[in-house]
């Protein structure tokens, strides 16, 4: 009797394990959150050439199938020692992030004198890349109210956009957004992280120049 009961228990456990595995396999995977990828910034991973899975040169194992081809996104990030400026290059985009402290006074959207030269350097790179479509996004830390952060981040993005427009002229179009405390690039638990999150990002398509 004990043997029969033990067998039934093991069988029930095996059935439960199998059911759980099937449930996990059938549950759609949720997309991972991208803290550094706000809406409007996406990378094209489409393969530049079509690959024939029946090509004999592939020498695939019997019964194997070829996964869909895609381009891996190579990301390069260069940051100044003090973290005041950050440049990110990917396959498709160039993104400059400037900490709010180097652009504005505390809780202000008025550009400082130092900000003008830094924005001018970004404008020079935009001209070098022959970019005509720019994204200017503002972000804050999580201190204060979310509503205030949204307004302040948008005002700061507008200020940077206006300065860029002076250098770049009317041939360039802008997408301007204020995201407040959304999409942090560092931990808001300490001041070092919050300082990085208080930023304005300027991004545009890269040409490889």
PDB file of C-alpha atoms in Angstrom:
ATOM      1  CA  UNK A   1       0.000   0.000   0.000  1.00  0.00           C
ATOM      2  CA  UNK A   2       2.848   2.380   0.945  1.00  0.00           C
ATOM      3  CA  UNK A   3       4.577   1.671  -2.382  1.00  0.00           C
ATOM      4  CA  UNK A   4       1.386   2.357  -4.344  1.00  0.00           C
ATOM      5  CA  UNK A   5       0.812   5.614  -2.436  1.00  0.00           C
ATOM      6  CA  UNK A   6       4.422   6.715  -3.037  1.00  0.00           C
ATOM      7  CA  UNK A   7       4.127   5.965  -6.750  1.00  0.00           C
ATOM      8  CA  UNK A   8       0.903   7.963  -6.979  1.00  0.00           C
ATOM      9  CA  UNK A   9       2.549  10.893  -5.164  1.00  0.00           C
ATOM     10  CA  UNK A  10       5.552  10.880  -7.508  1.00  0.00           C
ATOM     11  CA  UNK A  11       3.232  10.664 -10.514  1.00  0.00           C
ATOM     12  CA  UNK A  12       1.149  13.602  -9.263  1.00  0.00           C
ATOM     13  CA  UNK A  13       4.293  15.666  -8.670  1.00  0.00           C
ATOM     14  CA  UNK A  14       5.591  14.868 -12.140  1.00  0.00           C
ATOM     15  CA  UNK A  15       2.255  15.875 -13.669  1.00  0.00           C
ATOM     16  CA  UNK A  16       2.262  19.143 -11.711  1.00  0.00           C
ATOM     17  CA  UNK A  17       5.834  19.910 -12.790  1.00  0.00           C
ATOM     18  CA  UNK A  18       4.946  19.212 -16.419  1.00  0.00           C
ATOM     19  CA  UNK A  19       1.859  21.431 -16.200  1.00  0.00           C
ATOM     20  CA  UNK A  20       3.910  24.268 -14.672  1.00  0.00           C
ATOM     21  CA  UNK A  21       6.510  23.961 -17.418  1.00  0.00           C
ATOM     22  CA  UNK A  22       3.824  24.088 -20.100  1.00  0.00           C
ATOM     23  CA  UNK A  23       2.262  27.136 -18.432  1.00  0.00           C
ATOM     24  CA  UNK A  24       5.600  28.954 -18.440  1.00  0.00           C
ATOM     25  CA  UNK A  25       6.199  28.007 -22.059  1.00  0.00           C
ATOM     26  CA  UNK A  26       2.791  29.287 -23.148  1.00  0.00           C
ATOM     27  CA  UNK A  27       2.856  32.520 -21.129  1.00  0.00           C
ATOM     28  CA  UNK A  28       3.938  35.445 -23.370  1.00  0.00           C
ATOM     29  CA  UNK A  29       7.249  36.929 -22.254  1.00  0.00           C
ATOM     30  CA  UNK A  30       6.979  40.479 -20.983  1.00  0.00           C
ATOM     31  CA  UNK A  31       9.395  42.914 -22.637  1.00  0.00           C
ATOM     32  CA  UNK A  32      12.239  43.931 -20.363  1.00  0.00           C
ATOM     33  CA  UNK A  33      12.139  47.516 -19.130  1.00  0.00           C
ATOM     34  CA  UNK A  34      14.725  49.718 -20.814  1.00  0.00           C
ATOM     35  CA  UNK A  35      15.673  52.488 -18.405  1.00  0.00           C
ATOM     36  CA  UNK A  36      17.847  54.162 -21.034  1.00  0.00           C
ATOM     37  CA  UNK A  37      15.460  53.882 -23.954  1.00  0.00           C
ATOM     38  CA  UNK A  38      12.537  56.336 -23.792  1.00  0.00           C
ATOM     39  CA  UNK A  39       9.809  56.294 -26.454  1.00  0.00           C
ATOM     40  CA  UNK A  40      10.964  57.486 -29.845  1.00  0.00           C
ATOM     41  CA  UNK A  41      14.437  55.984 -29.547  1.00  0.00           C
ATOM     42  CA  UNK A  42      14.659  52.574 -31.184  1.00  0.00           C
ATOM     43  CA  UNK A  43      17.281  50.565 -33.004  1.00  0.00           C
ATOM     44  CA  UNK A  44      16.751  48.758 -36.314  1.00  0.00           C
ATOM     45  CA  UNK A  45      17.904  45.151 -35.913  1.00  0.00           C
ATOM     46  CA  UNK A  46      16.760  44.015 -39.369  1.00  0.00           C
ATOM     47  CA  UNK A  47      19.422  41.934 -41.133  1.00  0.00           C
ATOM     48  CA  UNK A  48      20.824  43.746 -44.213  1.00  0.00           C
ATOM     49  CA  UNK A  49      20.814  40.551 -46.325  1.00  0.00           C
ATOM     50  CA  UNK A  50      18.457  37.580 -46.536  1.00  0.00           C
ATOM     51  CA  UNK A  51      19.912  34.248 -45.432  1.00  0.00           C
ATOM     52  CA  UNK A  52      18.723  31.020 -47.066  1.00  0.00           C
ATOM     53  CA  UNK A  53      18.292  28.380 -44.318  1.00  0.00           C
ATOM     54  CA  UNK A  54      18.632  25.665 -46.992  1.00  0.00           C
ATOM     55  CA  UNK A  55      22.072  26.849 -48.101  1.00  0.00           C
ATOM     56  CA  UNK A  56      24.369  23.772 -47.870  1.00  0.00           C
ATOM     57  CA  UNK A  57      27.297  25.971 -46.818  1.00  0.00           C
ATOM     58  CA  UNK A  58      25.591  26.470 -43.442  1.00  0.00           C
ATOM     59  CA  UNK A  59      26.240  22.794 -42.625  1.00  0.00           C
ATOM     60  CA  UNK A  60      23.542  22.671 -39.984  1.00  0.00           C
ATOM     61  CA  UNK A  61      22.985  19.649 -37.758  1.00  0.00           C
ATOM     62  CA  UNK A  62      20.270  17.284 -38.981  1.00  0.00           C
ATOM     63  CA  UNK A  63      16.859  18.571 -37.855  1.00  0.00           C
ATOM     64  CA  UNK A  64      18.179  21.970 -36.745  1.00  0.00           C
ATOM     65  CA  UNK A  65      16.434  25.192 -37.774  1.00  0.00           C
ATOM     66  CA  UNK A  66      17.868  28.633 -38.357  1.00  0.00           C
ATOM     67  CA  UNK A  67      16.735  31.426 -36.036  1.00  0.00           C
ATOM     68  CA  UNK A  68      15.601  34.703 -37.638  1.00  0.00           C
ATOM     69  CA  UNK A  69      18.613  36.810 -38.593  1.00  0.00           C
ATOM     70  CA  UNK A  70      19.109  40.136 -36.836  1.00  0.00           C
ATOM     71  CA  UNK A  71      21.816  42.725 -36.327  1.00  0.00           C
ATOM     72  CA  UNK A  72      23.283  42.947 -32.845  1.00  0.00           C
ATOM     73  CA  UNK A  73      23.170  46.471 -31.462  1.00  0.00           C
ATOM     74  CA  UNK A  74      26.677  47.634 -30.546  1.00  0.00           C
ATOM     75  CA  UNK A  75      26.597  50.339 -27.895  1.00  0.00           C
ATOM     76  CA  UNK A  76      29.500  52.596 -26.959  1.00  0.00           C
ATOM     77  CA  UNK A  77      29.243  54.952 -23.974  1.00  0.00           C
ATOM     78  CA  UNK A  78      31.825  57.613 -23.136  1.00  0.00           C
ATOM     79  CA  UNK A  79      31.377  59.708 -20.000  1.00  0.00           C
ATOM     80  CA  UNK A  80      33.455  62.522 -18.554  1.00  0.00           C
ATOM     81  CA  UNK A  81      35.201  61.845 -15.249  1.00  0.00           C
ATOM     82  CA  UNK A  82      32.712  63.966 -13.336  1.00  0.00           C
ATOM     83  CA  UNK A  83      29.755  62.457 -15.195  1.00  0.00           C
ATOM     84  CA  UNK A  84      28.615  65.873 -16.414  1.00  0.00           C
ATOM     85  CA  UNK A  85      28.502  64.747 -20.045  1.00  0.00           C
ATOM     86  CA  UNK A  86      27.727  61.359 -21.540  1.00  0.00           C
ATOM     87  CA  UNK A  87      27.852  60.302 -25.200  1.00  0.00           C
ATOM     88  CA  UNK A  88      26.230  57.065 -26.357  1.00  0.00           C
ATOM     89  CA  UNK A  89      26.761  55.680 -29.871  1.00  0.00           C
ATOM     90  CA  UNK A  90      24.743  52.754 -31.229  1.00  0.00           C
ATOM     91  CA  UNK A  91      24.229  51.300 -34.689  1.00  0.00           C
ATOM     92  CA  UNK A  92      21.541  53.858 -35.469  1.00  0.00           C
ATOM     93  CA  UNK A  93      21.737  56.768 -33.028  1.00  0.00           C
ATOM     94  CA  UNK A  94      24.022  59.232 -31.303  1.00  0.00           C
ATOM     95  CA  UNK A  95      22.835  60.496 -27.907  1.00  0.00           C
ATOM     96  CA  UNK A  96      24.354  63.265 -25.821  1.00  0.00           C
ATOM     97  CA  UNK A  97      23.266  63.551 -22.188  1.00  0.00           C
ATOM     98  CA  UNK A  98      24.120  66.708 -20.241  1.00  0.00           C
ATOM     99  CA  UNK A  99      23.543  66.880 -16.503  1.00  0.00           C
ATOM    100  CA  UNK A 100      21.134  69.615 -15.503  1.00  0.00           C
ATOM    101  CA  UNK A 101      23.740  71.144 -13.161  1.00  0.00           C
ATOM    102  CA  UNK A 102      25.993  72.087 -16.100  1.00  0.00           C
ATOM    103  CA  UNK A 103      23.088  73.670 -17.983  1.00  0.00           C
ATOM    104  CA  UNK A 104      20.820  75.272 -15.398  1.00  0.00           C
ATOM    105  CA  UNK A 105      20.599  76.633 -11.901  1.00  0.00           C
ATOM    106  CA  UNK A 106      18.697  74.699  -9.249  1.00  0.00           C
ATOM    107  CA  UNK A 107      15.019  74.241 -10.173  1.00  0.00           C
ATOM    108  CA  UNK A 108      15.532  76.547 -13.173  1.00  0.00           C
ATOM    109  CA  UNK A 109      15.123  76.254 -16.941  1.00  0.00           C
ATOM    110  CA  UNK A 110      17.353  79.238 -17.744  1.00  0.00           C
ATOM    111  CA  UNK A 111      20.563  78.225 -19.496  1.00  0.00           C
ATOM    112  CA  UNK A 112      23.847  79.119 -17.827  1.00  0.00           C
ATOM    113  CA  UNK A 113      26.820  80.671 -19.634  1.00  0.00           C
ATOM    114  CA  UNK A 114      28.681  77.373 -19.518  1.00  0.00           C
ATOM    115  CA  UNK A 115      25.710  75.641 -21.133  1.00  0.00           C
ATOM    116  CA  UNK A 116      26.039  77.609 -24.376  1.00  0.00           C
ATOM    117  CA  UNK A 117      29.483  76.240 -25.244  1.00  0.00           C
ATOM    118  CA  UNK A 118      28.440  72.687 -24.422  1.00  0.00           C
ATOM    119  CA  UNK A 119      25.312  72.910 -26.573  1.00  0.00           C
ATOM    120  CA  UNK A 120      27.404  74.489 -29.324  1.00  0.00           C
ATOM    121  CA  UNK A 121      29.688  71.424 -29.323  1.00  0.00           C
ATOM    122  CA  UNK A 122      26.647  69.169 -29.747  1.00  0.00           C
ATOM    123  CA  UNK A 123      25.395  71.347 -32.617  1.00  0.00           C
ATOM    124  CA  UNK A 124      28.783  70.931 -34.321  1.00  0.00           C
ATOM    125  CA  UNK A 125      28.485  67.128 -34.098  1.00  0.00           C
ATOM    126  CA  UNK A 126      24.935  67.269 -35.455  1.00  0.00           C
ATOM    127  CA  UNK A 127      26.218  69.205 -38.479  1.00  0.00           C
ATOM    128  CA  UNK A 128      29.029  66.685 -38.922  1.00  0.00           C
ATOM    129  CA  UNK A 129      26.495  63.848 -38.976  1.00  0.00           C
ATOM    130  CA  UNK A 130      24.222  65.824 -41.348  1.00  0.00           C
ATOM    131  CA  UNK A 131      21.295  65.047 -39.048  1.00  0.00           C
ATOM    132  CA  UNK A 132      18.036  66.847 -39.781  1.00  0.00           C
ATOM    133  CA  UNK A 133      15.750  65.157 -37.247  1.00  0.00           C
ATOM    134  CA  UNK A 134      16.563  65.639 -33.563  1.00  0.00           C
ATOM    135  CA  UNK A 135      15.054  64.478 -30.286  1.00  0.00           C
ATOM    136  CA  UNK A 136      15.487  66.670 -27.213  1.00  0.00           C
ATOM    137  CA  UNK A 137      14.272  64.953 -24.039  1.00  0.00           C
ATOM    138  CA  UNK A 138      14.331  66.335 -20.502  1.00  0.00           C
ATOM    139  CA  UNK A 139      14.484  64.247 -17.303  1.00  0.00           C
ATOM    140  CA  UNK A 140      14.558  64.865 -13.546  1.00  0.00           C
ATOM    141  CA  UNK A 141      15.230  62.840 -10.427  1.00  0.00           C
ATOM    142  CA  UNK A 142      12.411  61.509  -8.230  1.00  0.00           C
ATOM    143  CA  UNK A 143      12.492  64.302  -5.651  1.00  0.00           C
ATOM    144  CA  UNK A 144       9.526  66.663  -5.523  1.00  0.00           C
ATOM    145  CA  UNK A 145       6.181  65.971  -7.151  1.00  0.00           C
ATOM    146  CA  UNK A 146       5.909  64.058 -10.408  1.00  0.00           C
ATOM    147  CA  UNK A 147       3.838  66.886 -11.906  1.00  0.00           C
ATOM    148  CA  UNK A 148       6.545  69.464 -11.165  1.00  0.00           C
ATOM    149  CA  UNK A 149       9.191  67.171 -12.638  1.00  0.00           C
ATOM    150  CA  UNK A 150       7.260  66.824 -15.879  1.00  0.00           C
ATOM    151  CA  UNK A 151       6.912  70.596 -16.283  1.00  0.00           C
ATOM    152  CA  UNK A 152      10.536  71.337 -15.367  1.00  0.00           C
ATOM    153  CA  UNK A 153      11.938  68.635 -17.659  1.00  0.00           C
ATOM    154  CA  UNK A 154       9.878  69.914 -20.602  1.00  0.00           C
ATOM    155  CA  UNK A 155      10.911  73.536 -19.964  1.00  0.00           C
ATOM    156  CA  UNK A 156      14.563  72.512 -19.881  1.00  0.00           C
ATOM    157  CA  UNK A 157      14.230  70.503 -23.095  1.00  0.00           C
ATOM    158  CA  UNK A 158      12.637  73.530 -24.737  1.00  0.00           C
ATOM    159  CA  UNK A 159      15.509  75.755 -23.611  1.00  0.00           C
ATOM    160  CA  UNK A 160      18.117  73.419 -25.126  1.00  0.00           C
ATOM    161  CA  UNK A 161      16.093  73.096 -28.329  1.00  0.00           C
ATOM    162  CA  UNK A 162      15.897  76.871 -28.757  1.00  0.00           C
ATOM    163  CA  UNK A 163      19.659  77.193 -28.413  1.00  0.00           C
ATOM    164  CA  UNK A 164      20.304  74.372 -30.881  1.00  0.00           C
ATOM    165  CA  UNK A 165      17.903  75.944 -33.374  1.00  0.00           C
ATOM    166  CA  UNK A 166      20.009  79.124 -33.389  1.00  0.00           C
ATOM    167  CA  UNK A 167      23.000  77.138 -34.702  1.00  0.00           C
ATOM    168  CA  UNK A 168      21.201  74.650 -36.910  1.00  0.00           C
ATOM    169  CA  UNK A 169      18.602  76.764 -38.699  1.00  0.00           C
ATOM    170  CA  UNK A 170      15.188  75.876 -40.032  1.00  0.00           C
ATOM    171  CA  UNK A 171      16.226  72.743 -41.955  1.00  0.00           C
ATOM    172  CA  UNK A 172      16.224  70.716 -38.727  1.00  0.00           C
ATOM    173  CA  UNK A 173      13.055  69.353 -37.134  1.00  0.00           C
ATOM    174  CA  UNK A 174      12.730  68.667 -33.419  1.00  0.00           C
ATOM    175  CA  UNK A 175      10.815  66.245 -31.244  1.00  0.00           C
ATOM    176  CA  UNK A 176      10.705  67.683 -27.714  1.00  0.00           C
ATOM    177  CA  UNK A 177       9.551  65.777 -24.643  1.00  0.00           C
ATOM    178  CA  UNK A 178       9.678  66.167 -20.881  1.00  0.00           C
ATOM    179  CA  UNK A 179       9.605  62.833 -19.039  1.00  0.00           C
ATOM    180  CA  UNK A 180      10.180  63.992 -15.477  1.00  0.00           C
ATOM    181  CA  UNK A 181      11.409  61.148 -13.273  1.00  0.00           C
ATOM    182  CA  UNK A 182      10.691  58.459 -15.874  1.00  0.00           C
ATOM    183  CA  UNK A 183      13.550  56.529 -17.523  1.00  0.00           C
ATOM    184  CA  UNK A 184      16.350  57.003 -14.967  1.00  0.00           C
ATOM    185  CA  UNK A 185      19.864  55.980 -15.995  1.00  0.00           C
ATOM    186  CA  UNK A 186      21.087  55.677 -12.391  1.00  0.00           C
ATOM    187  CA  UNK A 187      19.754  54.821  -8.939  1.00  0.00           C
ATOM    188  CA  UNK A 188      17.729  57.613  -7.331  1.00  0.00           C
ATOM    189  CA  UNK A 189      18.614  56.271  -3.867  1.00  0.00           C
ATOM    190  CA  UNK A 190      21.614  58.615  -3.501  1.00  0.00           C
ATOM    191  CA  UNK A 191      22.610  62.067  -4.719  1.00  0.00           C
ATOM    192  CA  UNK A 192      25.217  60.731  -7.155  1.00  0.00           C
ATOM    193  CA  UNK A 193      22.539  58.774  -8.992  1.00  0.00           C
ATOM    194  CA  UNK A 194      19.970  61.564  -8.836  1.00  0.00           C
ATOM    195  CA  UNK A 195      22.524  63.960 -10.328  1.00  0.00           C
ATOM    196  CA  UNK A 196      22.903  61.715 -13.374  1.00  0.00           C
ATOM    197  CA  UNK A 197      19.140  61.423 -13.769  1.00  0.00           C
ATOM    198  CA  UNK A 198      18.688  65.206 -13.850  1.00  0.00           C
ATOM    199  CA  UNK A 199      19.630  65.630 -17.482  1.00  0.00           C
ATOM    200  CA  UNK A 200      18.723  66.720 -20.996  1.00  0.00           C
ATOM    201  CA  UNK A 201      19.374  64.283 -23.842  1.00  0.00           C
ATOM    202  CA  UNK A 202      19.864  65.214 -27.481  1.00  0.00           C
ATOM    203  CA  UNK A 203      19.728  62.269 -29.886  1.00  0.00           C
ATOM    204  CA  UNK A 204      19.781  61.928 -33.658  1.00  0.00           C
ATOM    205  CA  UNK A 205      20.399  59.305 -36.372  1.00  0.00           C
ATOM    206  CA  UNK A 206      24.057  58.551 -37.005  1.00  0.00           C
ATOM    207  CA  UNK A 207      25.548  58.508 -40.493  1.00  0.00           C
ATOM    208  CA  UNK A 208      28.873  56.884 -39.652  1.00  0.00           C
ATOM    209  CA  UNK A 209      30.828  60.091 -40.344  1.00  0.00           C
TER     210      UNK A 209
END
